[in-house]
Amino acid sequence: MATIHFSRILFNRSPHIVKSAKYFPSSIKFYSVQASNYEFIKVEKSGEKKNVGIITLNRPKALNALCNKLMNEINDAVSKFDNDENVGAIILTGNERAFAAGADIKEMMNNTFASNIRENFLEHWNGIAKAKKPTIAAVNGYALGGGCEIAMMCDIIYAGDKAKFGQPEIAIGTIPGAGGTQRLTRAIGKSKAMELVLTGNQITADEAEKIGLISKVVPADQLLNEAIKLGEKISSHSQLIVSIAKESVNKAYETTLQEGLSYERRMFQATFSTKDQKEGMSAFVEKRAPKFTKE
Ligand code: CAA
């Protein structure tokens, strides 16, 4: 099997080599230049062209429970990758045991209705969903409550074969607050969503794939590699057209079919005003690879 070299450049302050490759298959060698002031996440660029941004949740002792600081760090990192023109796709991942076990129960348990209203609590979780660039959740281990919800904020979910998904809020006296009653229902339909939300039961990666919550299950140790390959494939296309395609798919959630079809057609027509459409179609006719310029 070919050895893949990933040169991983992190938001760079004081470079030093990081050797750990716990979640990478042995066929992958990678080199990290470590950096960043983040406390609960790690950020890096991967792929042969370093065009895939990776955000790794790194609060293992709390199973990556999503405290406010962690969510603010994710928002910051997503926004930086979204504005980095060399990055064509963004991966959100955790560790083998947990993608994320939900909102931080200890941090929020003494919130009051008044304080939630005052701060519009959980509104600051929306950063992932606001990204213009495609986002990929690579889920190993638990994706529960808010963990499942931030995975669903991503455009595509891949999972390792030991992953577990669920909305267990009901068991702790609350309900999902960041999309677990909305995105989940749109993804898997009313009956399944009701069952998950009302029981708090967990489902396996295979079940999640079967009901359409996620698009692929792979062996846990190959998950990140598969997600990176997906990110590289997406990044090989015109970033401009990719963002139009993403926006058009998302319209399907927000409009009637007729409005959505009309929006799609107009966006399709608009792509003909771009250099990348001319380049893409010329390259096809001339039987060569396209060189996209994002214009
Ligand atoms: N918040 C805070 N801490 C958490 C946490 C959470 N959501 N999930 C796990 N932890 C902490 C535990 O308290 C524990 O810390 P200590 O060692 O300091 O006690 C540590 O992570 C390890 O957890 P467990 O000992 O419980 O590990 P386990 O293997 O026995 O169980 C688990 C794993 C089934 C995931 C269990 O931890 C669990 O049920 N977690 C809570 C899941 C949950 O209810 N999530 C929903 C939160 S509410 C929400 O997310 C609302 C929303 O819509 C945004």
mmCIF file of C-alpha atoms and ligand atoms in Angstrom:
data_model
loop_
_atom_site.group_PDB
_atom_site.id
_atom_site.type_symbol
_atom_site.label_atom_id
_atom_site.label_comp_id
_atom_site.label_asym_id
_atom_site.label_seq_id
_atom_site.Cartn_x
_atom_site.Cartn_y
_atom_site.Cartn_z
ATOM 1 C CA MET A 1 0.000 0.000 0.000
ATOM 2 C CA ALA A 2 1.309 3.441 -0.873
ATOM 3 C CA THR A 3 2.506 5.524 2.033
ATOM 4 C CA ILE A 4 0.751 8.847 2.308
ATOM 5 C CA HIS A 5 2.610 11.841 3.685
ATOM 6 C CA PHE A 6 0.526 14.546 5.254
ATOM 7 C CA SER A 7 2.326 17.710 6.065
ATOM 8 C CA ARG A 8 0.231 19.223 8.806
ATOM 9 C CA ILE A 9 0.698 22.902 9.395
ATOM 10 C CA LEU A 10 -1.102 24.320 12.390
ATOM 11 C CA PHE A 11 -1.945 27.938 13.034
ATOM 12 C CA ASN A 12 1.615 28.696 13.607
ATOM 13 C CA ARG A 13 3.323 30.358 16.546
ATOM 14 C CA SER A 14 6.221 28.303 17.857
ATOM 15 C CA PRO A 15 6.832 25.333 15.596
ATOM 16 C CA HIS A 16 7.833 21.949 16.892
ATOM 17 C CA ILE A 17 7.337 18.469 15.555
ATOM 18 C CA VAL A 18 4.521 16.368 16.971
ATOM 19 C CA LYS A 19 4.970 12.636 16.565
ATOM 20 C CA SER A 20 1.738 11.124 17.882
ATOM 21 C CA ALA A 21 -0.396 9.454 15.239
ATOM 22 C CA LYS A 22 -2.764 7.518 17.469
ATOM 23 C CA TYR A 23 -5.790 7.770 15.241
ATOM 24 C CA PHE A 24 -4.019 7.413 11.928
ATOM 25 C CA PRO A 25 -3.488 4.109 10.167
ATOM 26 C CA SER A 26 0.118 2.964 10.225
ATOM 27 C CA SER A 27 0.427 3.580 6.470
ATOM 28 C CA ILE A 28 0.146 7.316 7.054
ATOM 29 C CA LYS A 29 3.158 9.319 8.165
ATOM 30 C CA PHE A 30 2.441 12.828 9.222
ATOM 31 C CA TYR A 31 4.344 15.761 10.500
ATOM 32 C CA SER A 32 2.789 18.429 12.602
ATOM 33 C CA VAL A 33 4.007 21.889 13.218
ATOM 34 C CA GLN A 34 2.193 22.534 16.456
ATOM 35 C CA ALA A 35 0.771 25.835 17.396
ATOM 36 C CA SER A 36 -2.207 27.832 18.548
ATOM 37 C CA ASN A 37 -3.449 29.224 21.771
ATOM 38 C CA TYR A 38 -6.500 27.028 21.879
ATOM 39 C CA GLU A 39 -7.139 25.130 25.094
ATOM 40 C CA PHE A 40 -9.747 22.590 23.989
ATOM 41 C CA ILE A 41 -9.174 22.073 20.266
ATOM 42 C CA LYS A 42 -6.293 21.408 17.906
ATOM 43 C CA VAL A 43 -6.206 22.832 14.418
ATOM 44 C CA GLU A 44 -4.158 21.752 11.466
ATOM 45 C CA LYS A 45 -4.127 21.590 7.705
ATOM 46 C CA SER A 46 -3.856 18.231 6.008
ATOM 47 C CA GLY A 47 -3.954 16.574 2.599
ATOM 48 C CA GLU A 48 -1.205 16.587 0.026
ATOM 49 C CA LYS A 49 -1.977 20.202 -0.898
ATOM 50 C CA LYS A 50 -2.723 21.153 2.724
ATOM 51 C CA ASN A 51 -6.155 22.213 1.610
ATOM 52 C CA VAL A 52 -8.200 20.392 4.243
ATOM 53 C CA GLY A 53 -8.616 22.105 7.608
ATOM 54 C CA ILE A 54 -8.997 19.807 10.612
ATOM 55 C CA ILE A 55 -10.453 20.851 13.947
ATOM 56 C CA THR A 56 -9.936 18.178 16.604
ATOM 57 C CA LEU A 57 -11.889 18.467 19.836
ATOM 58 C CA ASN A 58 -9.389 17.935 22.601
ATOM 59 C CA ARG A 59 -11.043 17.734 25.997
ATOM 60 C CA PRO A 60 -10.700 13.977 26.475
ATOM 61 C CA LYS A 61 -11.214 13.810 30.255
ATOM 62 C CA ALA A 62 -14.736 15.191 29.837
ATOM 63 C CA LEU A 63 -15.429 13.151 26.670
ATOM 64 C CA ASN A 64 -15.199 16.421 24.735
ATOM 65 C CA ALA A 65 -18.189 17.899 26.575
ATOM 66 C CA LEU A 66 -18.969 21.132 24.799
ATOM 67 C CA CYS A 67 -18.277 23.878 27.305
ATOM 68 C CA ASN A 68 -18.659 27.492 26.220
ATOM 69 C CA LYS A 69 -14.929 28.011 25.717
ATOM 70 C CA LEU A 70 -14.668 24.937 23.515
ATOM 71 C CA MET A 71 -17.572 26.129 21.364
ATOM 72 C CA ASN A 72 -16.045 29.605 21.076
ATOM 73 C CA GLU A 73 -12.765 28.040 19.994
ATOM 74 C CA ILE A 74 -14.542 25.922 17.370
ATOM 75 C CA ASN A 75 -16.279 29.032 16.040
ATOM 76 C CA ASP A 76 -12.983 30.876 15.838
ATOM 77 C CA ALA A 77 -11.231 28.013 14.043
ATOM 78 C CA VAL A 78 -14.118 27.461 11.610
ATOM 79 C CA SER A 79 -14.136 31.145 10.769
ATOM 80 C CA LYS A 80 -10.344 31.166 10.191
ATOM 81 C CA PHE A 81 -10.483 28.137 7.888
ATOM 82 C CA ASP A 82 -13.526 29.587 6.140
ATOM 83 C CA ASN A 83 -11.486 32.685 5.335
ATOM 84 C CA ASP A 84 -8.329 30.783 4.362
ATOM 85 C CA GLU A 85 -8.353 30.617 0.594
ATOM 86 C CA ASN A 86 -6.088 27.573 0.530
ATOM 87 C CA VAL A 87 -8.621 25.528 2.488
ATOM 88 C CA GLY A 88 -11.392 23.868 0.492
ATOM 89 C CA ALA A 89 -13.081 21.774 3.197
ATOM 90 C CA ILE A 90 -13.165 21.647 6.990
ATOM 91 C CA ILE A 91 -13.209 18.484 9.118
ATOM 92 C CA LEU A 92 -14.526 18.400 12.670
ATOM 93 C CA THR A 93 -13.430 15.379 14.671
ATOM 94 C CA GLY A 94 -12.792 14.079 18.182
ATOM 95 C CA ASN A 95 -10.990 11.050 19.521
ATOM 96 C CA GLU A 96 -11.636 7.310 19.523
ATOM 97 C CA ARG A 97 -13.802 7.391 22.645
ATOM 98 C CA ALA A 98 -15.819 10.500 21.975
ATOM 99 C CA PHE A 99 -16.620 12.902 19.201
ATOM 100 C CA ALA A 100 -18.499 14.829 21.902
ATOM 101 C CA ALA A 101 -20.774 13.687 24.756
ATOM 102 C CA GLY A 102 -22.947 16.784 24.545
ATOM 103 C CA ALA A 103 -23.167 20.210 26.101
ATOM 104 C CA ASP A 104 -21.224 20.508 29.337
ATOM 105 C CA ILE A 105 -23.809 19.452 31.923
ATOM 106 C CA LYS A 106 -21.696 20.619 34.863
ATOM 107 C CA GLU A 107 -21.216 24.058 33.359
ATOM 108 C CA MET A 108 -24.876 24.637 32.477
ATOM 109 C CA MET A 109 -26.699 22.830 35.279
ATOM 110 C CA ASN A 110 -27.246 26.009 37.337
ATOM 111 C CA ASN A 111 -28.317 28.174 34.412
ATOM 112 C CA THR A 112 -31.737 29.728 34.873
ATOM 113 C CA PHE A 113 -34.415 30.465 32.316
ATOM 114 C CA ALA A 114 -33.634 34.145 32.814
ATOM 115 C CA SER A 115 -29.893 33.703 32.259
ATOM 116 C CA ASN A 116 -30.525 31.521 29.193
ATOM 117 C CA ILE A 117 -32.762 34.206 27.725
ATOM 118 C CA ARG A 118 -30.345 36.991 28.632
ATOM 119 C CA GLU A 119 -27.422 35.236 26.930
ATOM 120 C CA ASN A 120 -29.581 33.550 24.284
ATOM 121 C CA PHE A 121 -27.832 30.374 25.432
ATOM 122 C CA LEU A 122 -26.686 28.034 22.641
ATOM 123 C CA GLU A 123 -27.066 30.719 19.992
ATOM 124 C CA HIS A 124 -23.260 30.894 19.932
ATOM 125 C CA TRP A 125 -23.174 27.277 18.738
ATOM 126 C CA ASN A 126 -24.131 28.293 15.217
ATOM 127 C CA GLY A 127 -20.635 28.935 13.867
ATOM 128 C CA ILE A 128 -20.274 25.525 12.237
ATOM 129 C CA ALA A 129 -23.602 25.821 10.431
ATOM 130 C CA LYS A 130 -22.649 29.273 9.142
ATOM 131 C CA ALA A 131 -19.496 28.095 7.331
ATOM 132 C CA LYS A 132 -19.507 28.820 3.603
ATOM 133 C CA LYS A 133 -17.075 25.996 2.936
ATOM 134 C CA PRO A 134 -18.106 22.338 3.125
ATOM 135 C CA THR A 135 -17.809 20.834 6.581
ATOM 136 C CA ILE A 136 -17.313 17.149 7.363
ATOM 137 C CA ALA A 137 -17.932 15.546 10.755
ATOM 138 C CA ALA A 138 -15.647 12.553 11.314
ATOM 139 C CA VAL A 139 -17.251 10.781 14.266
ATOM 140 C CA ASN A 140 -15.611 8.123 16.385
ATOM 141 C CA GLY A 141 -17.094 7.133 19.751
ATOM 142 C CA TYR A 142 -19.961 9.049 21.359
ATOM 143 C CA ALA A 143 -21.840 11.742 19.459
ATOM 144 C CA LEU A 144 -24.530 12.455 22.032
ATOM 145 C CA GLY A 145 -26.786 15.436 22.616
ATOM 146 C CA GLY A 146 -24.898 18.522 21.485
ATOM 147 C CA GLY A 147 -22.255 16.182 20.026
ATOM 148 C CA CYS A 148 -24.811 14.706 17.649
ATOM 149 C CA GLU A 149 -26.100 18.210 16.992
ATOM 150 C CA ILE A 150 -22.749 19.691 15.966
ATOM 151 C CA ALA A 151 -22.170 16.650 13.730
ATOM 152 C CA MET A 152 -25.528 17.403 12.101
ATOM 153 C CA MET A 153 -24.491 21.049 11.624
ATOM 154 C CA CYS A 154 -21.788 19.706 9.304
ATOM 155 C CA ASP A 155 -22.592 19.059 5.652
ATOM 156 C CA ILE A 156 -21.467 15.429 5.597
ATOM 157 C CA ILE A 157 -21.054 12.911 8.429
ATOM 158 C CA TYR A 158 -18.651 9.967 8.239
ATOM 159 C CA ALA A 159 -18.427 7.625 11.221
ATOM 160 C CA GLY A 160 -16.124 4.976 12.581
ATOM 161 C CA ASP A 161 -17.737 1.590 13.090
ATOM 162 C CA LYS A 162 -17.845 1.987 16.904
ATOM 163 C CA ALA A 163 -19.540 5.395 16.868
ATOM 164 C CA LYS A 164 -22.738 5.923 18.856
ATOM 165 C CA PHE A 165 -25.303 8.600 18.137
ATOM 166 C CA GLY A 166 -28.143 9.792 20.338
ATOM 167 C CA GLN A 167 -30.105 12.666 21.865
ATOM 168 C CA PRO A 168 -30.147 11.711 25.569
ATOM 169 C CA GLU A 169 -31.287 15.110 26.891
ATOM 170 C CA ILE A 170 -34.669 13.684 27.908
ATOM 171 C CA ALA A 171 -32.922 11.551 30.541
ATOM 172 C CA ILE A 172 -31.490 14.630 32.257
ATOM 173 C CA GLY A 173 -34.683 16.641 32.275
ATOM 174 C CA THR A 174 -34.272 18.795 29.199
ATOM 175 C CA ILE A 175 -34.601 18.619 25.415
ATOM 176 C CA PRO A 176 -32.133 19.048 22.545
ATOM 177 C CA GLY A 177 -31.363 22.726 22.077
ATOM 178 C CA ALA A 178 -29.083 22.953 19.046
ATOM 179 C CA GLY A 179 -30.920 21.141 16.291
ATOM 180 C CA GLY A 180 -31.708 17.733 17.780
ATOM 181 C CA THR A 181 -35.433 18.114 17.271
ATOM 182 C CA GLN A 182 -35.076 19.955 13.946
ATOM 183 C CA ARG A 183 -32.081 18.805 11.888
ATOM 184 C CA LEU A 184 -32.515 15.239 13.136
ATOM 185 C CA THR A 185 -36.185 15.149 12.090
ATOM 186 C CA ARG A 186 -35.355 16.517 8.657
ATOM 187 C CA ALA A 187 -32.559 13.970 8.294
ATOM 188 C CA ILE A 188 -34.284 10.782 9.422
ATOM 189 C CA GLY A 189 -38.031 11.535 9.512
ATOM 190 C CA LYS A 190 -40.542 11.964 12.302
ATOM 191 C CA SER A 191 -40.947 8.456 13.684
ATOM 192 C CA LYS A 192 -37.230 7.731 14.103
ATOM 193 C CA ALA A 193 -36.498 11.216 15.419
ATOM 194 C CA MET A 194 -39.327 10.941 17.933
ATOM 195 C CA GLU A 195 -38.029 7.571 19.080
ATOM 196 C CA LEU A 196 -34.511 8.883 19.619
ATOM 197 C CA VAL A 197 -35.547 12.145 21.277
ATOM 198 C CA LEU A 198 -38.248 10.620 23.505
ATOM 199 C CA THR A 199 -36.244 7.583 24.658
ATOM 200 C CA GLY A 200 -32.726 9.015 24.737
ATOM 201 C CA ASN A 201 -31.549 5.713 23.218
ATOM 202 C CA GLN A 202 -28.242 5.478 21.410
ATOM 203 C CA ILE A 203 -27.887 4.032 17.913
ATOM 204 C CA THR A 204 -24.858 2.463 16.252
ATOM 205 C CA ALA A 205 -23.007 3.833 13.245
ATOM 206 C CA ASP A 206 -24.545 1.121 11.060
ATOM 207 C CA GLU A 207 -28.069 2.093 12.152
ATOM 208 C CA ALA A 208 -27.236 5.758 11.645
ATOM 209 C CA GLU A 209 -26.142 4.983 8.095
ATOM 210 C CA LYS A 210 -29.228 2.856 7.451
ATOM 211 C CA ILE A 211 -31.608 5.663 8.452
ATOM 212 C CA GLY A 212 -29.720 8.299 6.496
ATOM 213 C CA LEU A 213 -28.215 10.274 9.373
ATOM 214 C CA ILE A 214 -24.682 9.694 8.107
ATOM 215 C CA SER A 215 -23.272 8.906 4.701
ATOM 216 C CA LYS A 216 -20.516 6.363 5.403
ATOM 217 C CA VAL A 217 -19.224 3.949 8.048
ATOM 218 C CA VAL A 218 -15.555 2.949 7.984
ATOM 219 C CA PRO A 219 -13.240 1.113 10.388
ATOM 220 C CA ALA A 220 -12.467 3.486 13.251
ATOM 221 C CA ASP A 221 -8.740 3.713 12.505
ATOM 222 C CA GLN A 222 -9.402 4.732 8.888
ATOM 223 C CA LEU A 223 -11.983 7.390 9.655
ATOM 224 C CA LEU A 224 -9.819 10.495 9.569
ATOM 225 C CA ASN A 225 -7.967 9.315 6.491
ATOM 226 C CA GLU A 226 -11.284 8.749 4.678
ATOM 227 C CA ALA A 227 -12.553 12.158 5.766
ATOM 228 C CA ILE A 228 -9.347 13.791 4.533
ATOM 229 C CA LYS A 229 -9.699 12.033 1.168
ATOM 230 C CA LEU A 230 -13.259 13.335 0.958
ATOM 231 C CA GLY A 231 -12.081 16.843 1.847
ATOM 232 C CA GLU A 232 -9.330 16.651 -0.787
ATOM 233 C CA LYS A 233 -11.795 15.538 -3.453
ATOM 234 C CA ILE A 234 -14.112 18.441 -2.648
ATOM 235 C CA SER A 235 -11.145 20.834 -2.555
ATOM 236 C CA SER A 236 -10.089 19.744 -6.047
ATOM 237 C CA HIS A 237 -13.174 21.455 -7.508
ATOM 238 C CA SER A 238 -13.806 25.171 -7.870
ATOM 239 C CA GLN A 239 -14.282 26.595 -4.363
ATOM 240 C CA LEU A 240 -16.625 29.173 -5.812
ATOM 241 C CA ILE A 241 -18.898 26.618 -7.438
ATOM 242 C CA VAL A 242 -18.674 24.315 -4.402
ATOM 243 C CA SER A 243 -19.991 27.080 -2.160
ATOM 244 C CA ILE A 244 -22.876 27.743 -4.582
ATOM 245 C CA ALA A 245 -23.678 24.016 -4.629
ATOM 246 C CA LYS A 246 -23.620 23.871 -0.818
ATOM 247 C CA GLU A 247 -25.914 26.863 -0.535
ATOM 248 C CA SER A 248 -28.310 25.332 -3.055
ATOM 249 C CA VAL A 249 -28.531 21.992 -1.216
ATOM 250 C CA ASN A 250 -29.148 23.851 2.040
ATOM 251 C CA LYS A 251 -32.055 25.699 0.400
ATOM 252 C CA ALA A 252 -33.867 22.359 0.310
ATOM 253 C CA TYR A 253 -34.225 22.642 4.090
ATOM 254 C CA GLU A 254 -35.536 26.164 4.092
ATOM 255 C CA THR A 255 -37.952 26.553 1.206
ATOM 256 C CA THR A 256 -40.831 24.884 -0.585
ATOM 257 C CA LEU A 257 -39.920 22.594 -3.488
ATOM 258 C CA GLN A 258 -40.946 25.193 -6.084
ATOM 259 C CA GLU A 259 -38.918 27.950 -4.401
ATOM 260 C CA GLY A 260 -35.969 25.596 -4.068
ATOM 261 C CA LEU A 261 -36.114 24.517 -7.710
ATOM 262 C CA SER A 262 -36.351 28.109 -8.800
ATOM 263 C CA TYR A 263 -33.355 29.065 -6.618
ATOM 264 C CA GLU A 264 -31.358 26.121 -7.930
ATOM 265 C CA ARG A 265 -32.098 27.005 -11.555
ATOM 266 C CA ARG A 266 -31.065 30.627 -11.013
ATOM 267 C CA MET A 267 -27.842 29.552 -9.294
ATOM 268 C CA PHE A 268 -27.144 27.087 -12.119
ATOM 269 C CA GLN A 269 -27.630 29.902 -14.629
ATOM 270 C CA ALA A 270 -25.382 32.166 -12.549
ATOM 271 C CA THR A 271 -22.483 29.701 -12.663
ATOM 272 C CA PHE A 272 -22.211 30.573 -16.368
ATOM 273 C CA SER A 273 -20.981 34.020 -15.356
ATOM 274 C CA THR A 274 -17.906 32.484 -13.708
ATOM 275 C CA LYS A 275 -14.491 31.777 -15.216
ATOM 276 C CA ASP A 276 -14.523 28.406 -13.474
ATOM 277 C CA GLN A 277 -17.576 27.251 -15.462
ATOM 278 C CA LYS A 278 -15.835 28.241 -18.716
ATOM 279 C CA GLU A 279 -12.656 26.502 -17.592
ATOM 280 C CA GLY A 280 -14.461 23.374 -16.385
ATOM 281 C CA MET A 281 -16.415 22.861 -19.604
ATOM 282 C CA SER A 282 -13.461 23.782 -21.860
ATOM 283 C CA ALA A 283 -11.261 21.304 -19.991
ATOM 284 C CA PHE A 284 -13.868 18.582 -20.509
ATOM 285 C CA VAL A 285 -14.070 19.250 -24.245
ATOM 286 C CA GLU A 286 -10.261 19.505 -24.568
ATOM 287 C CA LYS A 287 -9.848 16.285 -22.543
ATOM 288 C CA ARG A 288 -7.581 17.836 -19.898
ATOM 289 C CA ALA A 289 -7.777 18.536 -16.175
ATOM 290 C CA PRO A 290 -9.383 21.888 -15.288
ATOM 291 C CA LYS A 291 -7.444 24.642 -13.556
ATOM 292 C CA PHE A 292 -9.921 26.480 -11.388
ATOM 293 C CA THR A 293 -9.214 30.009 -10.215
ATOM 294 C CA LYS A 294 -12.168 30.515 -7.845
ATOM 295 C CA GLU A 295 -13.474 33.278 -10.098
HETATM 296 N N1 CAA B 1 -21.007 17.193 30.370
HETATM 297 C C1 CAA B 1 -20.062 17.250 31.328
HETATM 298 N N2 CAA B 1 -19.241 16.219 31.640
HETATM 299 C C2 CAA B 1 -19.426 15.082 30.949
HETATM 300 C C3 CAA B 1 -20.394 14.946 29.937
HETATM 301 C C4 CAA B 1 -21.212 16.073 29.656
HETATM 302 N N3 CAA B 1 -22.125 16.053 28.677
HETATM 303 N N4 CAA B 1 -20.333 13.691 29.435
HETATM 304 C C5 CAA B 1 -19.349 13.076 30.107
HETATM 305 N N5 CAA B 1 -18.800 13.901 31.021
HETATM 306 C C6 CAA B 1 -17.711 13.626 31.963
HETATM 307 C C7 CAA B 1 -18.195 12.797 33.132
HETATM 308 O O1 CAA B 1 -18.808 13.614 34.114
HETATM 309 C C8 CAA B 1 -16.897 12.178 33.596
HETATM 310 O O2 CAA B 1 -16.176 13.132 34.312
HETATM 311 P P1 CAA B 1 -15.562 12.753 35.772
HETATM 312 O O3 CAA B 1 -14.545 11.691 35.455
HETATM 313 O O4 CAA B 1 -14.961 14.034 36.228
HETATM 314 O O5 CAA B 1 -16.678 12.238 36.590
HETATM 315 C C9 CAA B 1 -16.145 11.928 32.288
HETATM 316 O O6 CAA B 1 -16.741 12.805 31.316
HETATM 317 C C10 CAA B 1 -16.284 10.520 31.773
HETATM 318 O O7 CAA B 1 -17.672 10.203 31.671
HETATM 319 P P2 CAA B 1 -18.326 8.897 32.323
HETATM 320 O O8 CAA B 1 -17.575 8.500 33.552
HETATM 321 O O9 CAA B 1 -19.786 9.155 32.480
HETATM 322 O O10 CAA B 1 -18.029 7.838 31.161
HETATM 323 P P3 CAA B 1 -18.861 6.538 30.812
HETATM 324 O O11 CAA B 1 -18.039 5.787 29.826
HETATM 325 O O12 CAA B 1 -19.307 5.830 32.040
HETATM 326 O O13 CAA B 1 -20.213 7.077 30.080
HETATM 327 C C11 CAA B 1 -21.433 8.466 28.548
HETATM 328 C C12 CAA B 1 -20.100 7.731 28.856
HETATM 329 C C13 CAA B 1 -22.542 7.435 28.300
HETATM 330 C C14 CAA B 1 -21.220 9.293 27.291
HETATM 331 C C15 CAA B 1 -21.823 9.359 29.755
HETATM 332 O O14 CAA B 1 -20.707 10.153 30.093
HETATM 333 C C16 CAA B 1 -22.985 10.261 29.505
HETATM 334 O O15 CAA B 1 -24.119 9.821 29.530
HETATM 335 N N6 CAA B 1 -22.720 11.580 29.289
HETATM 336 C C17 CAA B 1 -23.746 12.573 29.174
HETATM 337 C C18 CAA B 1 -24.435 12.484 27.831
HETATM 338 C C19 CAA B 1 -25.542 13.529 27.758
HETATM 339 O O16 CAA B 1 -26.487 13.513 28.505
HETATM 340 N N7 CAA B 1 -25.407 14.455 26.779
HETATM 341 C C20 CAA B 1 -26.376 15.504 26.578
HETATM 342 C C21 CAA B 1 -25.960 16.752 27.288
HETATM 343 S S1 CAA B 1 -27.200 18.020 27.189
HETATM 344 C C22 CAA B 1 -27.045 18.677 25.632
HETATM 345 O O17 CAA B 1 -26.175 18.326 24.878
HETATM 346 C C23 CAA B 1 -28.053 19.744 25.274
HETATM 347 C C24 CAA B 1 -27.985 20.258 23.879
HETATM 348 O O18 CAA B 1 -28.860 19.999 23.087
HETATM 349 C C25 CAA B 1 -26.938 21.135 23.449
#
